[in-house]
Coordinates of C-alpha atoms in Angstrom, one line a residue:
M254 CA -20.1 -35.6 10.7
D255 CA -16.5 -36.6 11.0
F256 CA -14.1 -33.7 11.5
S257 CA -10.8 -35.5 11.3
F258 CA -9.1 -32.9 9.1
R259 CA -5.7 -33.5 7.7
D260 CA -3.1 -31.5 9.6
K261 CA -1.6 -29.5 6.7
M262 CA -1.0 -25.9 5.7
A263 CA -3.3 -23.9 3.5
P264 CA -3.4 -25.1 0.0
S265 CA -1.2 -23.5 -2.6
T266 CA -4.3 -22.5 -4.6
P267 CA -7.6 -21.3 -3.2
L268 CA -10.3 -23.9 -2.6
L269 CA -13.8 -23.6 -4.2
T270 CA -16.9 -24.0 -2.1
V271 CA -20.0 -25.4 -3.8
R272 CA -23.5 -25.2 -2.3
G273 CA -26.6 -26.7 -3.9
S274 CA -29.3 -29.4 -3.7
E275 CA -26.5 -32.0 -3.7
G276 CA -25.1 -30.5 -0.4
L277 CA -22.1 -28.4 0.6
Y278 CA -18.6 -29.4 -0.3
M279 CA -15.2 -28.0 -1.3
V280 CA -13.1 -28.6 -4.5
N281 CA -9.4 -28.2 -4.8
G282 CA -8.4 -25.2 -7.0
P283 CA -6.3 -25.4 -10.2
P284 CA -4.8 -27.5 -11.4
H285 CA -6.5 -30.5 -9.7
F286 CA -10.2 -29.8 -9.3
T287 CA -10.8 -32.9 -7.2
E288 CA -13.1 -32.9 -4.2
S289 CA -11.2 -31.7 -1.1
T290 CA -10.8 -34.0 1.9
L291 CA -10.2 -30.9 4.1
F292 CA -14.0 -30.6 4.4
P293 CA -16.3 -33.6 4.6
R294 CA -19.3 -33.2 2.4
E295 CA -22.4 -31.9 4.2
S296 CA -25.2 -33.8 2.3
G297 CA -28.8 -32.7 2.1
K298 CA -30.6 -29.5 1.0
N299 CA -30.6 -27.7 4.3
C300 CA -27.5 -25.7 4.0
K301 CA -28.7 -22.1 3.7
V302 CA -25.5 -20.1 4.2
Y303 CA -21.7 -20.3 4.4
T304 CA -18.8 -17.8 4.7
F305 CA -15.1 -17.7 4.9
S306 CA -13.0 -15.3 7.0
K307 CA -11.2 -12.5 5.1
D308 CA -7.9 -14.4 5.2
G309 CA -9.6 -17.7 4.2
T310 CA -8.5 -19.6 7.4
L311 CA -11.9 -20.0 9.0
F312 CA -15.1 -21.4 7.5
A313 CA -18.6 -21.1 8.9
W314 CA -21.8 -22.7 7.6
G315 CA -25.4 -23.4 8.7
N316 CA -26.9 -26.8 8.1
G317 CA -30.5 -26.0 9.2
E318 CA -29.8 -27.0 12.8
K319 CA -26.5 -25.4 13.8
I320 CA -23.9 -22.8 12.7
N321 CA -20.5 -24.5 12.7
I322 CA -17.0 -22.9 12.6
I323 CA -14.0 -24.8 11.4
N324 CA -10.3 -23.9 10.9
V325 CA -9.5 -24.8 7.3
T326 CA -5.7 -25.0 8.0
N327 CA -5.8 -27.5 10.9
K328 CA -7.9 -30.2 12.7
G329 CA -11.3 -29.9 14.2
L330 CA -14.4 -28.0 14.8
R331 CA -14.0 -24.7 16.6
H332 CA -17.6 -23.9 17.7
S333 CA -21.2 -24.9 17.1
F334 CA -24.1 -22.6 17.8
D335 CA -27.8 -23.6 17.9
L336 CA -29.1 -21.2 15.3
P337 CA -31.4 -23.1 13.0
K338 CA -33.0 -20.0 11.4
A339 CA -29.7 -18.0 10.7
V340 CA -29.5 -17.0 7.0
C341 CA -26.5 -14.5 7.1
L342 CA -23.0 -15.0 8.5
E343 CA -19.9 -12.7 8.5
F344 CA -16.5 -12.7 10.2
S345 CA -14.9 -9.6 11.4
P346 CA -11.7 -8.6 9.5
K347 CA -9.3 -10.2 12.1
N348 CA -11.5 -13.2 12.9
T349 CA -12.4 -12.0 16.4
V350 CA -16.2 -11.9 15.9
L351 CA -18.7 -14.0 14.0
A352 CA -21.9 -12.0 13.2
T353 CA -25.1 -14.0 12.5
W354 CA -28.5 -12.7 11.4
Q355 CA -32.0 -14.4 11.2
P356 CA -35.3 -12.8 10.1
Y357 CA -36.9 -10.6 12.7
T358 CA -40.2 -11.8 14.0
T359 CA -42.7 -10.3 16.5
S360 CA -45.1 -12.3 18.6
K361 CA -48.8 -12.5 17.8
D362 CA -49.8 -10.2 20.7
G363 CA -47.8 -7.4 19.2
T364 CA -44.9 -7.4 21.7
A365 CA -41.4 -6.7 20.5
G366 CA -39.5 -9.6 19.1
V367 CA -36.3 -11.0 20.4
P368 CA -32.9 -9.7 19.2
N369 CA -32.0 -11.4 15.9
L370 CA -28.5 -10.1 15.2
Q371 CA -25.9 -12.0 17.3
L372 CA -22.1 -11.2 17.7
Y373 CA -20.1 -14.2 18.9
D374 CA -16.5 -14.3 20.2
V375 CA -14.8 -16.7 17.8
K376 CA -12.2 -17.7 20.5
T377 CA -14.5 -18.5 23.4
G378 CA -17.8 -19.1 21.6
T379 CA -19.7 -16.7 23.9
C380 CA -22.3 -14.2 22.7
L381 CA -20.8 -10.7 23.1
K382 CA -24.0 -8.8 22.2
S383 CA -27.4 -9.2 20.6
F384 CA -29.2 -6.4 18.7
I385 CA -32.6 -6.0 17.0
Q386 CA -31.9 -5.6 13.2
K387 CA -35.2 -5.7 11.3
K388 CA -33.9 -5.3 7.7
M389 CA -31.7 -7.8 6.0
Q390 CA -30.2 -5.0 3.9
N391 CA -27.0 -3.7 5.5
W392 CA -27.6 -6.1 8.4
C393 CA -23.9 -6.6 9.3
P394 CA -21.9 -4.1 11.4
S395 CA -18.9 -2.6 9.6
W396 CA -15.5 -2.9 11.1
S397 CA -12.3 -1.1 10.3
E398 CA -9.5 -3.4 9.1
D399 CA -7.8 -3.5 12.5
E400 CA -11.2 -3.8 14.3
T401 CA -10.5 -0.7 16.4
I402 CA -13.9 0.7 15.4
C403 CA -17.2 -1.0 14.5
A404 CA -20.2 0.9 13.2
R405 CA -24.0 0.3 12.8
N406 CA -26.8 2.4 11.3
V407 CA -29.5 2.7 14.0
N408 CA -32.6 4.8 13.6
N409 CA -30.9 7.0 10.9
E410 CA -27.7 7.7 12.9
V411 CA -24.4 5.8 12.9
H412 CA -23.3 4.3 16.2
F413 CA -19.6 3.6 16.7
F414 CA -18.1 1.0 19.1
E415 CA -14.4 0.7 19.9
N416 CA -12.2 -2.4 20.4
N417 CA -15.2 -4.8 20.1
N418 CA -16.8 -3.4 23.3
F419 CA -20.5 -3.5 22.2
N420 CA -21.9 -2.5 25.6
T421 CA -20.8 1.2 25.2
I422 CA -21.4 3.5 22.2
A423 CA -18.1 5.3 21.9
N424 CA -19.4 7.9 19.3
K425 CA -22.5 8.8 17.3
L426 CA -22.7 10.5 13.9
H427 CA -26.1 12.2 13.8
L428 CA -27.5 14.1 10.8
Q429 CA -31.1 14.7 9.9
K430 CA -31.7 11.2 8.4
I431 CA -28.7 9.0 7.5
N432 CA -29.8 6.4 5.0
D433 CA -26.5 4.7 4.4
F434 CA -22.8 4.8 5.4
V435 CA -19.6 3.2 4.3
L436 CA -16.4 2.9 6.4
S437 CA -13.1 3.5 4.5
P438 CA -10.7 0.5 4.0
G439 CA -7.1 0.5 5.2
P440 CA -5.4 1.7 8.3
Q441 CA -6.0 4.8 10.5
P442 CA -7.1 7.6 10.2
Y443 CA -10.6 6.0 9.6
K444 CA -13.0 7.9 7.3
V445 CA -16.7 7.4 6.8
A446 CA -18.9 8.3 3.9
V447 CA -22.6 9.0 4.7
Y448 CA -25.6 9.5 2.5
V449 CA -28.6 11.7 3.5
P450 CA -31.6 11.6 1.0
G451 CA -33.2 14.9 0.1
S452 CA -36.6 15.9 1.2
K453 CA -39.1 18.8 0.7
G454 CA -37.1 20.3 -2.1
A455 CA -33.7 20.0 -0.4
P456 CA -31.0 18.1 -2.3
S457 CA -29.6 14.7 -1.3
F458 CA -25.9 14.8 -0.2
V459 CA -22.9 12.6 0.6
R460 CA -20.4 13.8 3.2
L461 CA -17.0 12.4 4.1
Y462 CA -15.9 12.6 7.8
Q463 CA -12.7 11.5 9.6
Y464 CA -13.4 9.5 12.7
P465 CA -14.2 10.8 15.4
N466 CA -14.4 14.5 14.1
F467 CA -18.2 14.7 13.5
D468 CA -19.1 18.0 15.3
G469 CA -19.2 21.5 14.0
P470 CA -20.2 23.1 10.7
H471 CA -16.7 22.5 9.1
A472 CA -16.2 18.9 10.5
A473 CA -16.8 17.3 7.1
L474 CA -13.8 16.6 4.9
A475 CA -15.9 16.9 1.7
N476 CA -19.5 17.4 0.7
K477 CA -21.4 16.7 -2.5
S478 CA -25.1 17.4 -3.0
F479 CA -27.3 16.4 -5.9
F480 CA -31.1 16.4 -6.7
K481 CA -31.5 13.3 -8.8
A482 CA -31.1 10.5 -6.2
D483 CA -33.6 8.0 -4.8
K484 CA -30.7 5.7 -3.8
V485 CA -26.9 5.9 -3.9
T486 CA -24.0 3.4 -4.1
M487 CA -20.7 4.6 -2.4
L488 CA -17.4 3.1 -3.5
W489 CA -14.2 3.9 -1.6
N490 CA -10.9 3.3 -3.4
K491 CA -8.4 1.0 -1.7
K492 CA -6.2 3.8 -0.4
A493 CA -9.2 5.6 1.0
T494 CA -8.4 8.9 -0.8
A495 CA -11.7 9.2 -2.7
V496 CA -15.3 7.9 -3.1
L497 CA -17.3 7.3 -6.3
V498 CA -21.0 7.8 -5.8
I499 CA -23.6 6.4 -8.2
A500 CA -26.8 8.3 -7.7
S501 CA -29.9 6.7 -9.1
T502 CA -33.5 7.7 -9.5
D503 CA -36.2 4.9 -9.7
V504 CA -38.0 6.6 -12.6
D505 CA -36.5 8.5 -15.6
K506 CA -38.9 11.4 -16.0
T507 CA -37.8 11.9 -19.6
G508 CA -39.0 8.3 -20.4
A509 CA -35.6 7.6 -22.1
S510 CA -34.7 4.6 -19.8
Y511 CA -36.5 1.8 -18.1
Y512 CA -33.7 1.7 -15.5
G513 CA -34.4 5.2 -14.1
E514 CA -31.6 7.8 -14.3
Q515 CA -28.1 7.6 -13.0
T516 CA -25.2 10.0 -12.5
L517 CA -21.7 9.4 -11.4
H518 CA -19.9 11.7 -8.8
Y519 CA -16.4 11.8 -7.6
I520 CA -15.6 13.0 -4.1
A521 CA -12.0 13.2 -2.7
V522 CA -11.1 13.5 1.0
N523 CA -9.1 16.7 0.2
G524 CA -12.5 18.4 -0.5
E525 CA -12.4 18.1 -4.3
S526 CA -15.6 16.9 -6.0
A527 CA -16.8 16.5 -9.6
V528 CA -19.5 15.0 -11.8
V529 CA -17.9 12.4 -14.0
Q530 CA -18.9 13.4 -17.6
L531 CA -19.9 10.2 -19.4
P532 CA -19.8 10.7 -23.2
K533 CA -22.9 8.4 -23.9
N534 CA -26.4 8.8 -22.5
G535 CA -28.1 5.9 -20.8
P536 CA -27.8 3.7 -17.6
I537 CA -24.7 3.3 -15.6
Y538 CA -24.3 -0.5 -15.3
D539 CA -21.1 -0.8 -13.3
V540 CA -18.3 1.3 -11.8
V541 CA -15.1 -0.3 -10.4
W542 CA -11.9 1.1 -8.9
N543 CA -8.6 -0.3 -9.9
S544 CA -6.6 -1.7 -6.8
S545 CA -4.0 1.0 -7.6
S546 CA -6.6 3.6 -6.5
T547 CA -5.5 5.9 -9.3
E548 CA -8.1 5.1 -11.9
F549 CA -11.6 3.6 -12.3
C550 CA -13.7 2.0 -15.1
A551 CA -17.3 2.8 -15.9
V552 CA -19.7 0.8 -18.1
Y553 CA -22.5 3.0 -19.3
G554 CA -24.9 4.1 -22.1
F555 CA -27.7 2.5 -24.0
M556 CA -26.7 -0.8 -25.7
P557 CA -24.2 -1.3 -27.1
A558 CA -22.7 0.1 -23.9
K559 CA -19.4 2.1 -23.7
A560 CA -16.7 1.3 -21.2
T561 CA -14.1 4.0 -20.3
I562 CA -11.2 4.2 -17.8
F563 CA -10.9 7.6 -16.0
N564 CA -8.1 9.1 -13.9
L565 CA -8.5 11.0 -10.6
K566 CA -9.1 14.2 -12.5
C567 CA -12.2 12.4 -14.0
D568 CA -10.6 12.7 -17.5
P569 CA -11.0 9.7 -19.8
V570 CA -7.7 7.8 -20.2
F571 CA -8.8 4.9 -22.5
D572 CA -12.1 4.2 -24.2
F573 CA -12.9 0.6 -25.0
G574 CA -15.5 1.6 -27.6
T575 CA -19.0 0.0 -27.6
G576 CA -20.0 -3.6 -27.1
P577 CA -22.5 -6.0 -25.4
R578 CA -21.4 -5.5 -21.8
N579 CA -22.9 -4.5 -18.4
A580 CA -20.1 -5.4 -15.9
A581 CA -16.4 -4.8 -15.3
Y582 CA -14.1 -6.8 -13.0
Y583 CA -10.4 -5.8 -12.3
S584 CA -8.1 -8.7 -11.3
P585 CA -6.8 -8.6 -7.7
H586 CA -3.5 -7.1 -8.9
G587 CA -5.3 -4.5 -11.0
H588 CA -3.3 -5.4 -14.2
I589 CA -6.2 -7.2 -16.1
L590 CA -9.7 -6.0 -16.7
V591 CA -12.6 -8.1 -17.8
L592 CA -15.6 -6.4 -19.5
A593 CA -18.6 -8.7 -19.6
G594 CA -22.2 -8.9 -20.7
F595 CA -24.2 -11.1 -18.3
G596 CA -27.9 -11.3 -17.3
N597 CA -29.9 -10.5 -20.3
L598 CA -26.8 -10.5 -22.5
R599 CA -25.0 -13.5 -24.0
G600 CA -22.1 -13.8 -21.7
Q601 CA -19.4 -12.3 -24.0
M602 CA -16.2 -11.3 -22.1
E603 CA -13.3 -9.1 -23.2
V604 CA -10.1 -9.6 -21.2
W605 CA -7.8 -6.6 -21.4
D606 CA -4.2 -5.9 -20.4
V607 CA -4.7 -2.5 -18.9
K608 CA -1.0 -1.6 -18.6
N609 CA -0.6 -1.7 -22.4
Y610 CA -4.4 -1.6 -23.4
K611 CA -4.2 -4.8 -25.4
L612 CA -7.0 -7.3 -25.8
I613 CA -5.9 -10.7 -24.4
S614 CA -8.9 -12.9 -25.2
K615 CA -12.6 -12.9 -25.9
P616 CA -14.2 -15.9 -24.2
V617 CA -18.0 -16.5 -24.0
A618 CA -19.6 -17.7 -20.8
S619 CA -23.3 -18.1 -21.8
D620 CA -26.1 -17.9 -19.2
S621 CA -23.7 -16.9 -16.4
T622 CA -25.2 -15.5 -13.2
Y623 CA -21.9 -15.2 -11.3
F624 CA -18.3 -14.1 -12.0
A625 CA -15.3 -14.0 -9.7
W626 CA -11.6 -13.6 -10.0
C627 CA -9.5 -16.1 -8.2
P628 CA -7.2 -14.5 -5.6
D629 CA -4.2 -15.7 -7.6
G630 CA -5.1 -13.2 -10.4
E631 CA -4.8 -15.9 -13.0
H632 CA -8.1 -17.8 -12.9
I633 CA -11.7 -16.9 -13.3
L634 CA -14.9 -18.5 -12.0
T635 CA -18.2 -18.2 -13.9
A636 CA -21.4 -20.0 -12.8
T637 CA -25.0 -20.5 -13.6
C638 CA -27.0 -20.7 -10.4
A639 CA -30.6 -21.1 -9.2
P640 CA -32.9 -19.4 -8.5
R641 CA -31.8 -16.9 -11.2
L642 CA -31.7 -19.8 -13.7
R643 CA -33.0 -23.2 -12.9
V644 CA -31.7 -25.0 -16.0
N645 CA -28.1 -25.8 -17.1
N646 CA -26.7 -25.1 -13.6
G647 CA -23.0 -25.5 -13.2
Y648 CA -19.7 -23.7 -13.1
K649 CA -16.5 -23.2 -15.1
I650 CA -12.9 -22.3 -14.2
W651 CA -11.1 -20.3 -16.9
H652 CA -7.6 -19.1 -17.4
Y653 CA -7.7 -15.4 -18.4
T654 CA -6.3 -16.3 -21.8
G655 CA -9.7 -17.8 -22.6
S656 CA -9.1 -21.5 -21.9
V657 CA -11.7 -23.5 -19.9
L658 CA -9.6 -25.6 -17.4
H659 CA -12.5 -27.2 -15.6
K660 CA -16.2 -27.6 -16.1
H661 CA -18.8 -29.0 -13.7
D662 CA -22.4 -29.5 -14.8
V663 CA -25.1 -30.2 -12.2
P664 CA -27.5 -33.1 -13.1
S665 CA -30.8 -31.9 -14.6
N666 CA -32.7 -32.9 -11.5
A667 CA -30.4 -30.9 -9.2
E668 CA -29.6 -27.2 -8.6
L669 CA -26.5 -25.2 -7.9
W670 CA -27.2 -22.3 -5.5
Q671 CA -23.8 -20.8 -4.7
V672 CA -20.1 -21.3 -5.6
S673 CA -17.1 -19.1 -4.6
W674 CA -13.4 -19.0 -4.1
Q675 CA -11.6 -19.2 -0.7
P676 CA -10.3 -15.7 0.0
F677 CA -6.6 -14.9 0.6
L678 CA -5.0 -11.7 1.9
D679 CA -3.4 -9.3 -0.5
G680 CA 0.2 -10.1 -1.3
I681 CA 0.0 -13.9 -0.8
F682 CA 0.0 -14.5 -4.6
P683 CA 2.5 -12.3 -6.4
A684 CA 1.5 -10.7 -9.7
K685 CA 2.8 -12.6 -12.8
T686 CA 3.7 -11.4 -16.2
I687 CA 0.7 -11.3 -18.5
T688 CA 0.7 -14.0 -21.3
Y689 CA -1.3 -13.7 -24.5
Q690 CA -1.0 -17.3 -25.6
A691 CA -4.0 -19.4 -24.5
V692 CA -2.9 -22.0 -21.9
P693 CA -3.4 -25.7 -22.9
S694 CA -6.5 -27.4 -21.5
D695 CA -8.0 -30.9 -21.5
V696 CA -11.5 -29.5 -21.6
P697 CA -12.9 -29.5 -25.1
S698 CA -13.8 -26.0 -26.2
E699 CA -17.4 -25.4 -27.0
E700 CA -18.1 -23.0 -29.8
P701 CA -21.2 -20.9 -28.8
K702 CA -24.1 -21.3 -31.2
V703 CA -24.5 -18.0 -33.0
A704 CA -28.1 -17.3 -33.8
T705 CA -28.6 -16.0 -37.3
A706 CA -30.7 -12.9 -37.7
Y707 CA -34.3 -13.4 -38.8
R708 CA -34.8 -12.8 -42.6
P709 CA -38.3 -12.3 -44.0
P710 CA -39.2 -14.8 -46.8
A711 CA -39.0 -12.2 -49.5
L712 CA -35.3 -11.5 -48.7
R713 CA -34.1 -15.1 -48.1
N714 CA -32.8 -15.7 -51.6
K715 CA -31.2 -12.3 -52.0
P716 CA -27.7 -11.3 -51.0
I717 CA -27.2 -10.2 -47.4
T718 CA -26.6 -6.5 -47.0
N719 CA -24.4 -5.3 -44.0
S720 CA -26.8 -2.9 -42.5
K721 CA -26.4 -2.1 -38.8
L722 CA -28.8 -0.6 -36.3
H723 CA -26.0 1.4 -34.7
E724 CA -22.4 2.3 -35.4
E725 CA -19.9 0.4 -33.3
E726 CA -17.1 2.4 -31.8
P727 CA -13.6 1.0 -31.7
P728 CA -11.3 1.2 -28.6
Q729 CA -9.2 4.4 -28.5
N730 CA -6.5 5.8 -26.3
M731 CA -7.9 9.0 -24.7
K732 CA -4.5 10.3 -23.3
P733 CA -3.8 13.8 -24.7
Q734 CA -1.6 13.7 -27.8
A735 CA 1.4 16.0 -28.2
G736 CA 0.1 19.6 -28.5
N737 CA -3.4 18.6 -27.5
D738 CA -4.8 18.9 -23.9
K739 CA -7.9 16.9 -24.6
P740 CA -9.2 14.5 -27.3
L741 CA -11.0 16.6 -30.0
S742 CA -14.8 16.7 -29.9
K743 CA -16.9 16.1 -33.0
T744 CA -17.3 19.9 -33.6
A745 CA -13.6 20.5 -33.2
L746 CA -12.8 17.7 -35.7
K747 CA -15.3 19.2 -38.2
N748 CA -13.7 22.7 -37.8
Q749 CA -10.2 21.2 -38.1
R750 CA -11.2 19.5 -41.4
K751 CA -12.7 22.8 -42.7
H752 CA -9.5 24.7 -41.8
E753 CA -7.4 22.1 -43.6
A754 CA -9.6 22.2 -46.7
K755 CA -9.3 26.1 -46.8
K756 CA -5.6 25.8 -46.4
A757 CA -5.3 23.3 -49.3
A758 CA -7.5 25.6 -51.5
K759 CA -5.3 28.6 -50.7
Q760 CA -2.2 26.7 -51.5
E761 CA -3.7 25.5 -54.8
A762 CA -4.7 29.0 -55.8
R763 CA -1.2 30.2 -55.0
N764 CA 0.3 27.5 -57.2
E765 CA -2.0 28.4 -60.1
K766 CA -1.0 32.1 -59.9
S767 CA 2.7 31.3 -59.9
P768 CA 3.3 27.9 -61.4
D769 CA 7.1 28.3 -61.1
L770 CA 6.7 28.2 -57.3
A771 CA 4.6 25.0 -57.4
P772 CA 6.5 22.3 -55.4
T773 CA 7.7 19.5 -57.5
P774 CA 6.6 16.0 -56.2
A775 CA 9.4 14.5 -54.1
P776 CA 10.9 11.2 -55.3
Q777 CA 9.5 8.1 -53.5
S778 CA 12.8 7.3 -51.8
T779 CA 12.9 10.7 -50.1
P780 CA 11.6 10.7 -46.6
R781 CA 8.4 12.9 -46.3
N782 CA 9.9 15.1 -43.6
T783 CA 12.8 16.4 -45.8
I784 CA 11.4 19.9 -46.6
S785 CA 13.2 22.5 -48.8
Q786 CA 15.2 25.1 -46.9
S787 CA 13.0 28.2 -47.1
T788 CA 13.1 31.3 -44.9
S789 CA 10.2 33.4 -43.8
G790 CA 12.1 36.5 -43.0
D791 CA 10.9 36.2 -39.4
P792 CA 13.8 34.9 -37.3
E793 CA 11.4 33.5 -34.6
V794 CA 9.6 31.4 -37.2
D795 CA 12.8 30.3 -38.8
K796 CA 14.1 29.1 -35.4
K797 CA 10.9 27.1 -34.8
I798 CA 11.2 25.5 -38.3
K799 CA 14.9 24.6 -37.6
N800 CA 14.0 23.0 -34.2
L801 CA 11.1 21.0 -35.7
K802 CA 13.4 19.7 -38.5
K803 CA 15.9 18.7 -35.9
K804 CA 13.3 16.7 -33.9
L805 CA 12.0 15.0 -37.1
K806 CA 15.5 14.0 -38.1
A807 CA 16.0 12.4 -34.6
I808 CA 12.7 10.6 -35.0
E809 CA 13.8 9.3 -38.4
Q810 CA 17.0 7.9 -36.8
L811 CA 15.0 6.2 -34.1
K812 CA 12.7 4.6 -36.6
E813 CA 15.7 3.3 -38.5
Q814 CA 17.1 1.8 -35.2
A815 CA 13.7 0.2 -34.5
A816 CA 13.7 -1.3 -38.0
A817 CA 17.2 -2.7 -37.4
G818 CA 15.7 -4.6 -34.3
K819 CA 16.9 -2.3 -31.5
Q820 CA 14.7 -2.3 -28.4
L821 CA 13.6 1.3 -27.9
E822 CA 13.0 3.0 -24.5
K823 CA 9.5 4.2 -23.5
N824 CA 10.4 7.9 -24.0
Q825 CA 11.9 7.1 -27.5
L826 CA 8.6 5.4 -28.5
E827 CA 6.7 8.4 -27.3
K828 CA 8.9 10.7 -29.5
I829 CA 8.0 8.6 -32.6
Q830 CA 4.3 8.9 -31.7
K831 CA 4.7 12.7 -31.9
E832 CA 5.9 12.6 -35.5
K833 CA 2.5 13.3 -37.0
A834 CA 1.9 16.3 -34.8
L835 CA 5.3 17.8 -35.5
L836 CA 4.8 17.3 -39.3
Q837 CA 1.5 19.1 -39.1
E838 CA 3.1 22.0 -37.1
L839 CA 5.9 22.3 -39.6
E840 CA 3.5 22.2 -42.5
D841 CA 1.5 25.1 -40.9
L842 CA 4.7 27.1 -40.4
E843 CA 5.8 26.5 -44.0
L844 CA 2.4 27.5 -45.5
G845 CA 2.6 30.7 -43.6
I846 CA 5.9 31.6 -45.4

């Protein structure tokens, strides 16, 4: 291969790497989408693996003979290692180490196999250390972002190395049987979440520790135990202040779900923990943290699934209603959220502005097996890859407003195995103002074919009735309204309606007894909040009524200003939203007179 790379700085937009039966190559990102000359195409079907470094400057791949490392931003090949069987590659966060893994094998006479996990010094190309790592799952050591510590799960305990010195174990975290662990992101102090499965009637638990304080009964920062867990997924937020734990059982003993049973738990490093109450029964498909670390989104419940954003108190903030969805993806800047239905669903996406809770677009990416946000926070990649699907392989680049900017279909006799963006560090691409207008595109839009529902012959000539198998729930803001701490439950709403009906009946009875006191209907021109000056005899109640009227008058003035085209402040808009609650309160006080 010719490695005469052009000496130029990193591209202004991330590259796309494409791997398939046609070889391994790179494509320039938006707006060009031409094949990149930075990386000469590696032809043939032997490329099993590739990876970028976290900052996108280094690229490593295996061609069935060697593992090569190149620098994407300048000329030449950095290193080449004879590792024909390697199937996994990973760079350490600061590009100091390249970790490689190949399947573990033992010899026929039963003697132990050779170490299959290698750690190479990226600068010198020397092998720093080799380990035996039998399982492919969680094969790669975990580094802190500054590479001060590195951790591996060995025989149910976590071994910690410091400053990439792999010959000395600096610390060990030993509990009865650690099944999994996750290091926290971000700078010091480092924290680690560990999961220990339950046995013999004892519950499973997740504990949070601060490195290196592992000893003593009170060493843990937080602890959460639960009985229903065969496996767990632990998700740190970006600021390393809390962990979300999805606990799953393989079998749902009630028989309600094919997926087993899941529960969602919240654990904070300050010791607080809670079970996240999900308003709909069924599987938990996806849970994601916003990059702000102050809220998270869960997609859950039997289809059509619900999606809800929760705050750090585990209270619902916004409910997206129900829909055909099983995945959620926040943009790198955290200001856009995509809810999608992939896999056995049709590929419908909803793109939401999560600052204002407004729907931006509803594109459809049929048969997609992969989704990824571009590091610029503007573009989206969807792909149909083998072996998940072996027909109609290809990828599309979208703008979040729903426009397809580029489409690549693989020939019918070829397969696409993998496609991904070149990563960039946070802050390289600034957040841009959200636009709702679809950006122009040269790619013709394809209207997805909508399959009509089957109708038996006896009903085919009759009018279609709009019967639904289930009620669809619309999106709703779950933030507490004025005077309410929490959104009302169904029972509370029912009781409120009963109370209002009783009140109306009392008022009617009072009017029938003394028709002279019956209020005359107000003329249409009169604003509904101008209520006759009546006194209750109770100075406290009169004071409240006076204050409420004052507030309602101020709201009326604000509404007039808004109608005249004046831009209102956030707090002024919030005042207007409180009008209904104030009117209700005033009505209650007046009826008590």
